Coordinates of C-alpha atoms in Angstrom, one line a residue:
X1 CA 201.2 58.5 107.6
X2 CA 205.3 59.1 108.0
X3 CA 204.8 62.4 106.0
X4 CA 202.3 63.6 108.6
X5 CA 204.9 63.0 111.7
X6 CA 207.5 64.3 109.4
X7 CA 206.1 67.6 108.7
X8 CA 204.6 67.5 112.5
X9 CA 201.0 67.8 111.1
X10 CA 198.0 66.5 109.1
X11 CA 195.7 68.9 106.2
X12 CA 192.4 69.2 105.9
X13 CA 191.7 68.0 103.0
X14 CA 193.6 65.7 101.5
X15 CA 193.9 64.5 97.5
X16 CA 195.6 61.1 97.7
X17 CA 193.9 59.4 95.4
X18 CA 194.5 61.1 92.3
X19 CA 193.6 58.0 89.7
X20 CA 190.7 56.4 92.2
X21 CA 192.9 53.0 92.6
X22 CA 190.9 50.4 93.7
X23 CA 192.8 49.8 97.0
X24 CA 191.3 53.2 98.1
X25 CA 188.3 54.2 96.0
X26 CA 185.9 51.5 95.7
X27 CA 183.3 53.3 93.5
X28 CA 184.2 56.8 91.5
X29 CA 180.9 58.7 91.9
X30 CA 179.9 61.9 92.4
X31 CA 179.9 61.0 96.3
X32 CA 182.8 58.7 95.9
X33 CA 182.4 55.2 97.9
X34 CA 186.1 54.7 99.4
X35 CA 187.7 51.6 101.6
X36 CA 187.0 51.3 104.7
X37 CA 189.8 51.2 106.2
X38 CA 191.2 54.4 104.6
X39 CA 187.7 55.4 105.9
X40 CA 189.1 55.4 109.2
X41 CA 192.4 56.1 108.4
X42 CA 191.4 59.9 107.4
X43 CA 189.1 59.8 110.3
X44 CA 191.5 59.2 113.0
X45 CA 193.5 61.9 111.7
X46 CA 190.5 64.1 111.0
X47 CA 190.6 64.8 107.1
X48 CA 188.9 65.1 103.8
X49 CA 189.7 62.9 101.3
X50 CA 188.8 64.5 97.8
X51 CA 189.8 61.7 94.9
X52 CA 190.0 63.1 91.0
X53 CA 187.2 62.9 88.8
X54 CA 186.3 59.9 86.7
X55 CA 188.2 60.6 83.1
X56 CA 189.2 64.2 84.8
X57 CA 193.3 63.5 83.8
X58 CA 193.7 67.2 84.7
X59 CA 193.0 66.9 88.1
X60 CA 195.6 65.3 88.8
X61 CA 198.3 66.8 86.5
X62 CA 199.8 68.7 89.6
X63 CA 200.7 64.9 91.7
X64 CA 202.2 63.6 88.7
X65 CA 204.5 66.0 87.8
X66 CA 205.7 66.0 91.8
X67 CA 206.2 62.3 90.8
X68 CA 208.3 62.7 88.0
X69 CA 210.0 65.5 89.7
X70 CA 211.1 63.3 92.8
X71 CA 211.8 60.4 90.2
X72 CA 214.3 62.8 88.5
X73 CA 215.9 63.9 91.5
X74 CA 216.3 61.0 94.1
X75 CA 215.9 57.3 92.5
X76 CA 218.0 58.5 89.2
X77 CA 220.9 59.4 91.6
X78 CA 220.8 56.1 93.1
X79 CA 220.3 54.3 90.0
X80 CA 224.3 53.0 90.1
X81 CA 224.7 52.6 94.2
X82 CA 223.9 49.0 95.9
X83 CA 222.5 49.2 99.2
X84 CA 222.2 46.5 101.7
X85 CA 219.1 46.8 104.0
X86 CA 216.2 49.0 103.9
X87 CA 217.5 51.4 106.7
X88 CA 220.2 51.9 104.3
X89 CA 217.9 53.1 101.3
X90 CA 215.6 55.0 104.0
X91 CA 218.5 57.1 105.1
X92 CA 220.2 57.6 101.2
X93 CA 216.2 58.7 99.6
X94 CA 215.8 61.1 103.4
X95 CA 219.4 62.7 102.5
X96 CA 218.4 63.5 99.0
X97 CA 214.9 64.9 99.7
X98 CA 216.1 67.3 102.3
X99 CA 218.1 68.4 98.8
X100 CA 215.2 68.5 96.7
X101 CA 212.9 70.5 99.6
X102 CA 215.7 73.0 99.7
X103 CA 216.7 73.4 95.7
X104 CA 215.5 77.2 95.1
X105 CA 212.5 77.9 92.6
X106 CA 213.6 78.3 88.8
X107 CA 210.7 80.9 88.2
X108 CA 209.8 82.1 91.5
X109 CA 211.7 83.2 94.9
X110 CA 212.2 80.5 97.6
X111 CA 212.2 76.4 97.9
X112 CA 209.5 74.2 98.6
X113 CA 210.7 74.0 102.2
X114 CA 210.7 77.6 102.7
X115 CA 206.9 77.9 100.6
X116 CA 206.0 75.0 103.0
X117 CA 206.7 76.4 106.2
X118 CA 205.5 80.0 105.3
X119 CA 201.5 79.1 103.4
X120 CA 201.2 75.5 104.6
X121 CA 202.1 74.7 107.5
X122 CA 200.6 77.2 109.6
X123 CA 197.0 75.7 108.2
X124 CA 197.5 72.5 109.5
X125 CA 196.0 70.8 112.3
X126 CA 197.5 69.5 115.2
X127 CA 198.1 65.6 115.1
X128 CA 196.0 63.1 117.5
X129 CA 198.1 61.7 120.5
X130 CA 198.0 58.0 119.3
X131 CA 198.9 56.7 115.7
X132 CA 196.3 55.0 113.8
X133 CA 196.9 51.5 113.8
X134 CA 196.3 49.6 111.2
X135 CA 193.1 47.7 111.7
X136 CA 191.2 44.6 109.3
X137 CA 187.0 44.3 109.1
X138 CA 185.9 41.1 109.2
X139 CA 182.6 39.9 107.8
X140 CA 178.7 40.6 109.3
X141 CA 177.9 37.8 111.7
X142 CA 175.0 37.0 113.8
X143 CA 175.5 36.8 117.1
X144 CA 174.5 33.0 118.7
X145 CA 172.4 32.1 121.7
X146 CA 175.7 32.1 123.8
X147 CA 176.4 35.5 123.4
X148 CA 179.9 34.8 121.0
X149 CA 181.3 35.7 117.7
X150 CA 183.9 34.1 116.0
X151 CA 186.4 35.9 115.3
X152 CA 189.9 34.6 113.7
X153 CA 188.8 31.1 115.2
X154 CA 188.4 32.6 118.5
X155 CA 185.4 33.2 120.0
X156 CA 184.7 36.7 121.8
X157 CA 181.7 38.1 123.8
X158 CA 179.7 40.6 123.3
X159 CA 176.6 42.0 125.6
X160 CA 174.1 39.5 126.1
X161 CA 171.6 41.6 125.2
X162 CA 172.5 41.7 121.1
X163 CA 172.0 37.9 120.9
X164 CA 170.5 37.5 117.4
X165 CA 171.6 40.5 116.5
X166 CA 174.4 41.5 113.1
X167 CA 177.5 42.5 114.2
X168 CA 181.0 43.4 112.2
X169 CA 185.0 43.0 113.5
X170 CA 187.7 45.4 113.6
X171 CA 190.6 43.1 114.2
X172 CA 193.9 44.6 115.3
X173 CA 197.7 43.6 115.5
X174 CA 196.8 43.7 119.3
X175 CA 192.9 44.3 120.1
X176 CA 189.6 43.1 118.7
X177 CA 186.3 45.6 118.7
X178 CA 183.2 44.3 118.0
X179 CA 180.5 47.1 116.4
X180 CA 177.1 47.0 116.0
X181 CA 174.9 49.5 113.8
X182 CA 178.1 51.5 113.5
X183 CA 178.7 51.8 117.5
X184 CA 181.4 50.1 119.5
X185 CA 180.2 47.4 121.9
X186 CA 182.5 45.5 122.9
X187 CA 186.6 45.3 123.4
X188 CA 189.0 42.6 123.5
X189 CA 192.8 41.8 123.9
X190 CA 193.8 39.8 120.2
X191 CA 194.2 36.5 120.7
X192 CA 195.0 33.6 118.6
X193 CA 194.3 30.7 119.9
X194 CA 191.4 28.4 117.7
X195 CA 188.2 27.5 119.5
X196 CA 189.1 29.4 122.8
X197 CA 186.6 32.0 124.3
X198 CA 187.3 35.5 125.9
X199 CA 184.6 36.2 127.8
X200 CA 183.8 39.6 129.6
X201 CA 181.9 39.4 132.7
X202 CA 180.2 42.3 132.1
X203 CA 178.6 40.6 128.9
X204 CA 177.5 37.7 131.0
X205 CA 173.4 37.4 132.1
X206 CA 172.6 37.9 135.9
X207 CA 172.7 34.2 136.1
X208 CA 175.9 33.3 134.1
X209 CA 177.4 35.8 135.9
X210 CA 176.6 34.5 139.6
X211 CA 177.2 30.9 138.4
X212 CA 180.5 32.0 137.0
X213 CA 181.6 34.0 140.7
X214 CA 181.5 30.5 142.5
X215 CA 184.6 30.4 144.0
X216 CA 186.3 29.1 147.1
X217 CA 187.9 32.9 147.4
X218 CA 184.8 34.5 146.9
X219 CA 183.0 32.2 149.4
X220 CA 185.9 33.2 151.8
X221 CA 185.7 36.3 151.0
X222 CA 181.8 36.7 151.4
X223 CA 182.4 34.8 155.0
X224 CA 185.0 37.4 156.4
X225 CA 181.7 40.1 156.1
X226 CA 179.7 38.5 158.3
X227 CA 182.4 37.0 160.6
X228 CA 185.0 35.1 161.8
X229 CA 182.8 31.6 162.8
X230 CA 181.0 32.1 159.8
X231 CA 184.3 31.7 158.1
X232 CA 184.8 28.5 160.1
X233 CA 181.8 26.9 158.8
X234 CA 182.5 27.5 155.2
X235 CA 186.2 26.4 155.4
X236 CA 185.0 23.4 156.8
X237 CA 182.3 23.3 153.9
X238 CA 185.1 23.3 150.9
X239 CA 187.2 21.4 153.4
X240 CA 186.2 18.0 150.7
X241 CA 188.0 15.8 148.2
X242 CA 187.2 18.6 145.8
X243 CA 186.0 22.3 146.5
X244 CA 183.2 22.8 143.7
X245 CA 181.3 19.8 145.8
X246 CA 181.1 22.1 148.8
X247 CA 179.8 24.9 146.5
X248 CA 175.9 23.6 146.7
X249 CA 176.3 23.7 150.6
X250 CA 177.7 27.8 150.6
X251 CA 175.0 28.9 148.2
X252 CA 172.4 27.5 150.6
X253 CA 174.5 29.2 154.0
X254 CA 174.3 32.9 151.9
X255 CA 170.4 32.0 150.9
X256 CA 170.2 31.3 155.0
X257 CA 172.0 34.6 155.0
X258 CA 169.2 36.3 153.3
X259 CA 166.5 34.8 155.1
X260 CA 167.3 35.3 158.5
X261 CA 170.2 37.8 158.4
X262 CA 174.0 38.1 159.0
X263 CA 174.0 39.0 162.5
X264 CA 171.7 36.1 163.1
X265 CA 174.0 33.4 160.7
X266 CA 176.9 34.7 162.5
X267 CA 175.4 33.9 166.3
X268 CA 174.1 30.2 164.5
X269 CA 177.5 29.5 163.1
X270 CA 179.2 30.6 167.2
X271 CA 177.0 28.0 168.3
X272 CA 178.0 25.5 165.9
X273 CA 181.5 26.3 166.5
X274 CA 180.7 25.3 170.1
X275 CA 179.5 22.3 169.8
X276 CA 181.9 21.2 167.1
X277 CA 178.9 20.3 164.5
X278 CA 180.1 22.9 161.4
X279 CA 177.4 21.6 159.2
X280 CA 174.7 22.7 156.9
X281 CA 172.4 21.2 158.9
X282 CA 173.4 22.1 162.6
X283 CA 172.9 25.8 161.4
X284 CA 169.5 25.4 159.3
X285 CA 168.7 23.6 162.6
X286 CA 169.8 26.4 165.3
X287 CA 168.5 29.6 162.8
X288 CA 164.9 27.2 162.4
X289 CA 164.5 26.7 166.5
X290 CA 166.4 29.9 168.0
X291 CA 168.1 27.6 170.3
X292 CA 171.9 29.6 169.4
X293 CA 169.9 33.0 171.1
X294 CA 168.7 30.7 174.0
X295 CA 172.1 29.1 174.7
X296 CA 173.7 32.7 174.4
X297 CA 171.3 34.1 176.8
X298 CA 171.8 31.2 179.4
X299 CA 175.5 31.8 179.5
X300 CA 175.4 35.4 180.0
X301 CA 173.1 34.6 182.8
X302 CA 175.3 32.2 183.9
X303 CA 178.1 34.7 184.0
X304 CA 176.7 37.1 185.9
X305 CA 175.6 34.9 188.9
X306 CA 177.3 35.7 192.2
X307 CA 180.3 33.7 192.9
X308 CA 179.7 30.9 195.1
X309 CA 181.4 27.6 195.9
X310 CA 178.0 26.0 195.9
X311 CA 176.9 27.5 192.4
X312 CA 178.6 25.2 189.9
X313 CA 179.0 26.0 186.0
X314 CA 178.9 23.2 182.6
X315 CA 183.1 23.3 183.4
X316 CA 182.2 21.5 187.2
X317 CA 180.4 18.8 185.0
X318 CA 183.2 18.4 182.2
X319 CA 186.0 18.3 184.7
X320 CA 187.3 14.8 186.5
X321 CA 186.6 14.4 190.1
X322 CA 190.2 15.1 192.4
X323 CA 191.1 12.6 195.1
X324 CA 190.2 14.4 198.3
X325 CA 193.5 14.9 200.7
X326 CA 194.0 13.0 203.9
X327 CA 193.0 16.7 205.9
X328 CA 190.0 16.4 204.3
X329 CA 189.4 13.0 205.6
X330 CA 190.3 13.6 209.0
X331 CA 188.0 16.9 208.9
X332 CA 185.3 14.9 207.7
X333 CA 186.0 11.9 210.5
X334 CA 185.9 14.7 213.5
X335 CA 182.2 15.5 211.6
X336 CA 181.3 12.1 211.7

């Protein structure tokens, strides 16, 4: 891979395994079975990999003789120097192959540079945006009843739908994929830790998923759609020692949601509000009888009556009685 982003491109067709070593060629056949991870090391960078024939030493006289070349040239010159970290060597063997690249032909004009950028590079193609990353395959699992593979020792999720189903890991330094029948089903970040899940939501079933979304923000949240006393209600519902016990009572507002309609929760939950009762059951009670549109239509009939000081509202009956002043009394002696 450095020799493609050092020449600034990748072949076609590539002959890297001259001798069919076993780290890359599996099986030497006609239709040569190679590893899979040099599989997709040629297919991110979009070449053919052509190895030599079995007990064919002369096709690969050519790569042998570059060896010995390159052996002659660079690590015999540095036989006698002692170098103290690999940057060190890098830069000393970089120095001496620009040498050898530019050392002219015995028996022909030009230097393998000059060959290399006049036939070669020219046929290249153009290298992919992202380097390959080098990438492990873990072993064919079936996937269990909760929708999780192991992975590493941690478990990751896949859709629910492939439950019982044979799936294979491409683990990464810094992601896991999760492939089934050759196509790519699921992603995760890596992570290490033993016997913890990660868990996409979009893997979940309809009902893991809904169980998994009950929350006092998303309760909150749901509340602030339909309205402000609504949201009164179900912050006095989670208002409790602990906020999952107040879950049972929100799932059963939004089901009175559905039944009877926002609009109409949100006129229940005014009345509640009014009457300080922000319970479960003072709103199944108002939605069941209508009595929140009945009290709504009395006051608005009650505010539009014509203002009279003998035509007394509910706020004559709340308030405390005032001492009557002494011209009062006298007015109501001369009456006498």
């Amino acid at each position: 891979m450095p020799s493609f982003y050092r020449t600034g491109a990748n072949p076609d067709l590539c002959n890297k395994a001259p001798d069919n070593l076993k780290a890359a060629v599996i099986k030497a056949a006609a239709i040569p079975y190679l590893n899979r991870t040099y599989r997709d090391f040629a297919a991110h960078y979009d070449f053919g990999i052509l190895p030599a024939r079995k007990r064919r030493p002369q096709d690969k006289a050519k790569a042998e003789q570059g060896v010995q070349h390159l052996q002659r040239w660079i690590l015999a010159r540095l036989r006698h120097r002692q170098f103290f970290s690999l940057e060190e060597l890098n830069q000393a063997v970089q120095e001496l192959l620009e040498d050898v690249n530019q050392r002219p032909f015995r028996k022909m004009p030009g230097s393998r540079k000059s060959r290399f950028e006049e036939f070669d590079k020219p046929a290249l193609l153009p290298l992919p945006a992202q380097r390959y990353e080098w990438a492990e395959w873990c072993a064919e699992q079936k996937v269990g009843p909760d929708y999780h593979v192991l992975v590493k020792g941690h478990w990751y999720s896949v859709p629910h739908q492939l439950v019982r189903e044979r799936v294979e890991a491409r683990v990464t330094a810094h992601s896991v994929e999760i492939f089934h029948q050759a196509c790519r089903v699921a992603v995760h970040p890596r992570d290490d830790t033993p016997g913890l899940p990660s868990t996409d939501r979009n893997h979940m079933t309809p009902d893991h998923r809904s169980y998994a979304e009950r929350t006092p923000e998303n309760y909150l949240s749901w509340a602030d759609k339909v309205g402000p006393h609504t949201v009164a209600i179900v912050e006095k519902l989670l208002a409790v020692k602990a906020a999952v016990l107040g879950f049972s009572a929100c799932d059963q507002l939004r089901k009175l949601a559905r039944q009877y309609g926002e609009s109409e929760l949100e006129q229940a939950a005014q009345r509640a509000v009014q009457i300080q009762s922000l319970t479960l059951k003072s709103i199944r009670s108002l939605l069941s009888t209508g009595r929140h549109r009945h009290e709504l239509n009395m006051q608005q009939r009650q505010g539009s009556l014509p203002l009279h000081h003998n035509v007394r509202g509910a706020n004559y009956y709340n308030s405390t009685p005032e001492s009557p002043t002494p011209q009062e009394d006298e007015e109501d002696g001369d009456v006498a």
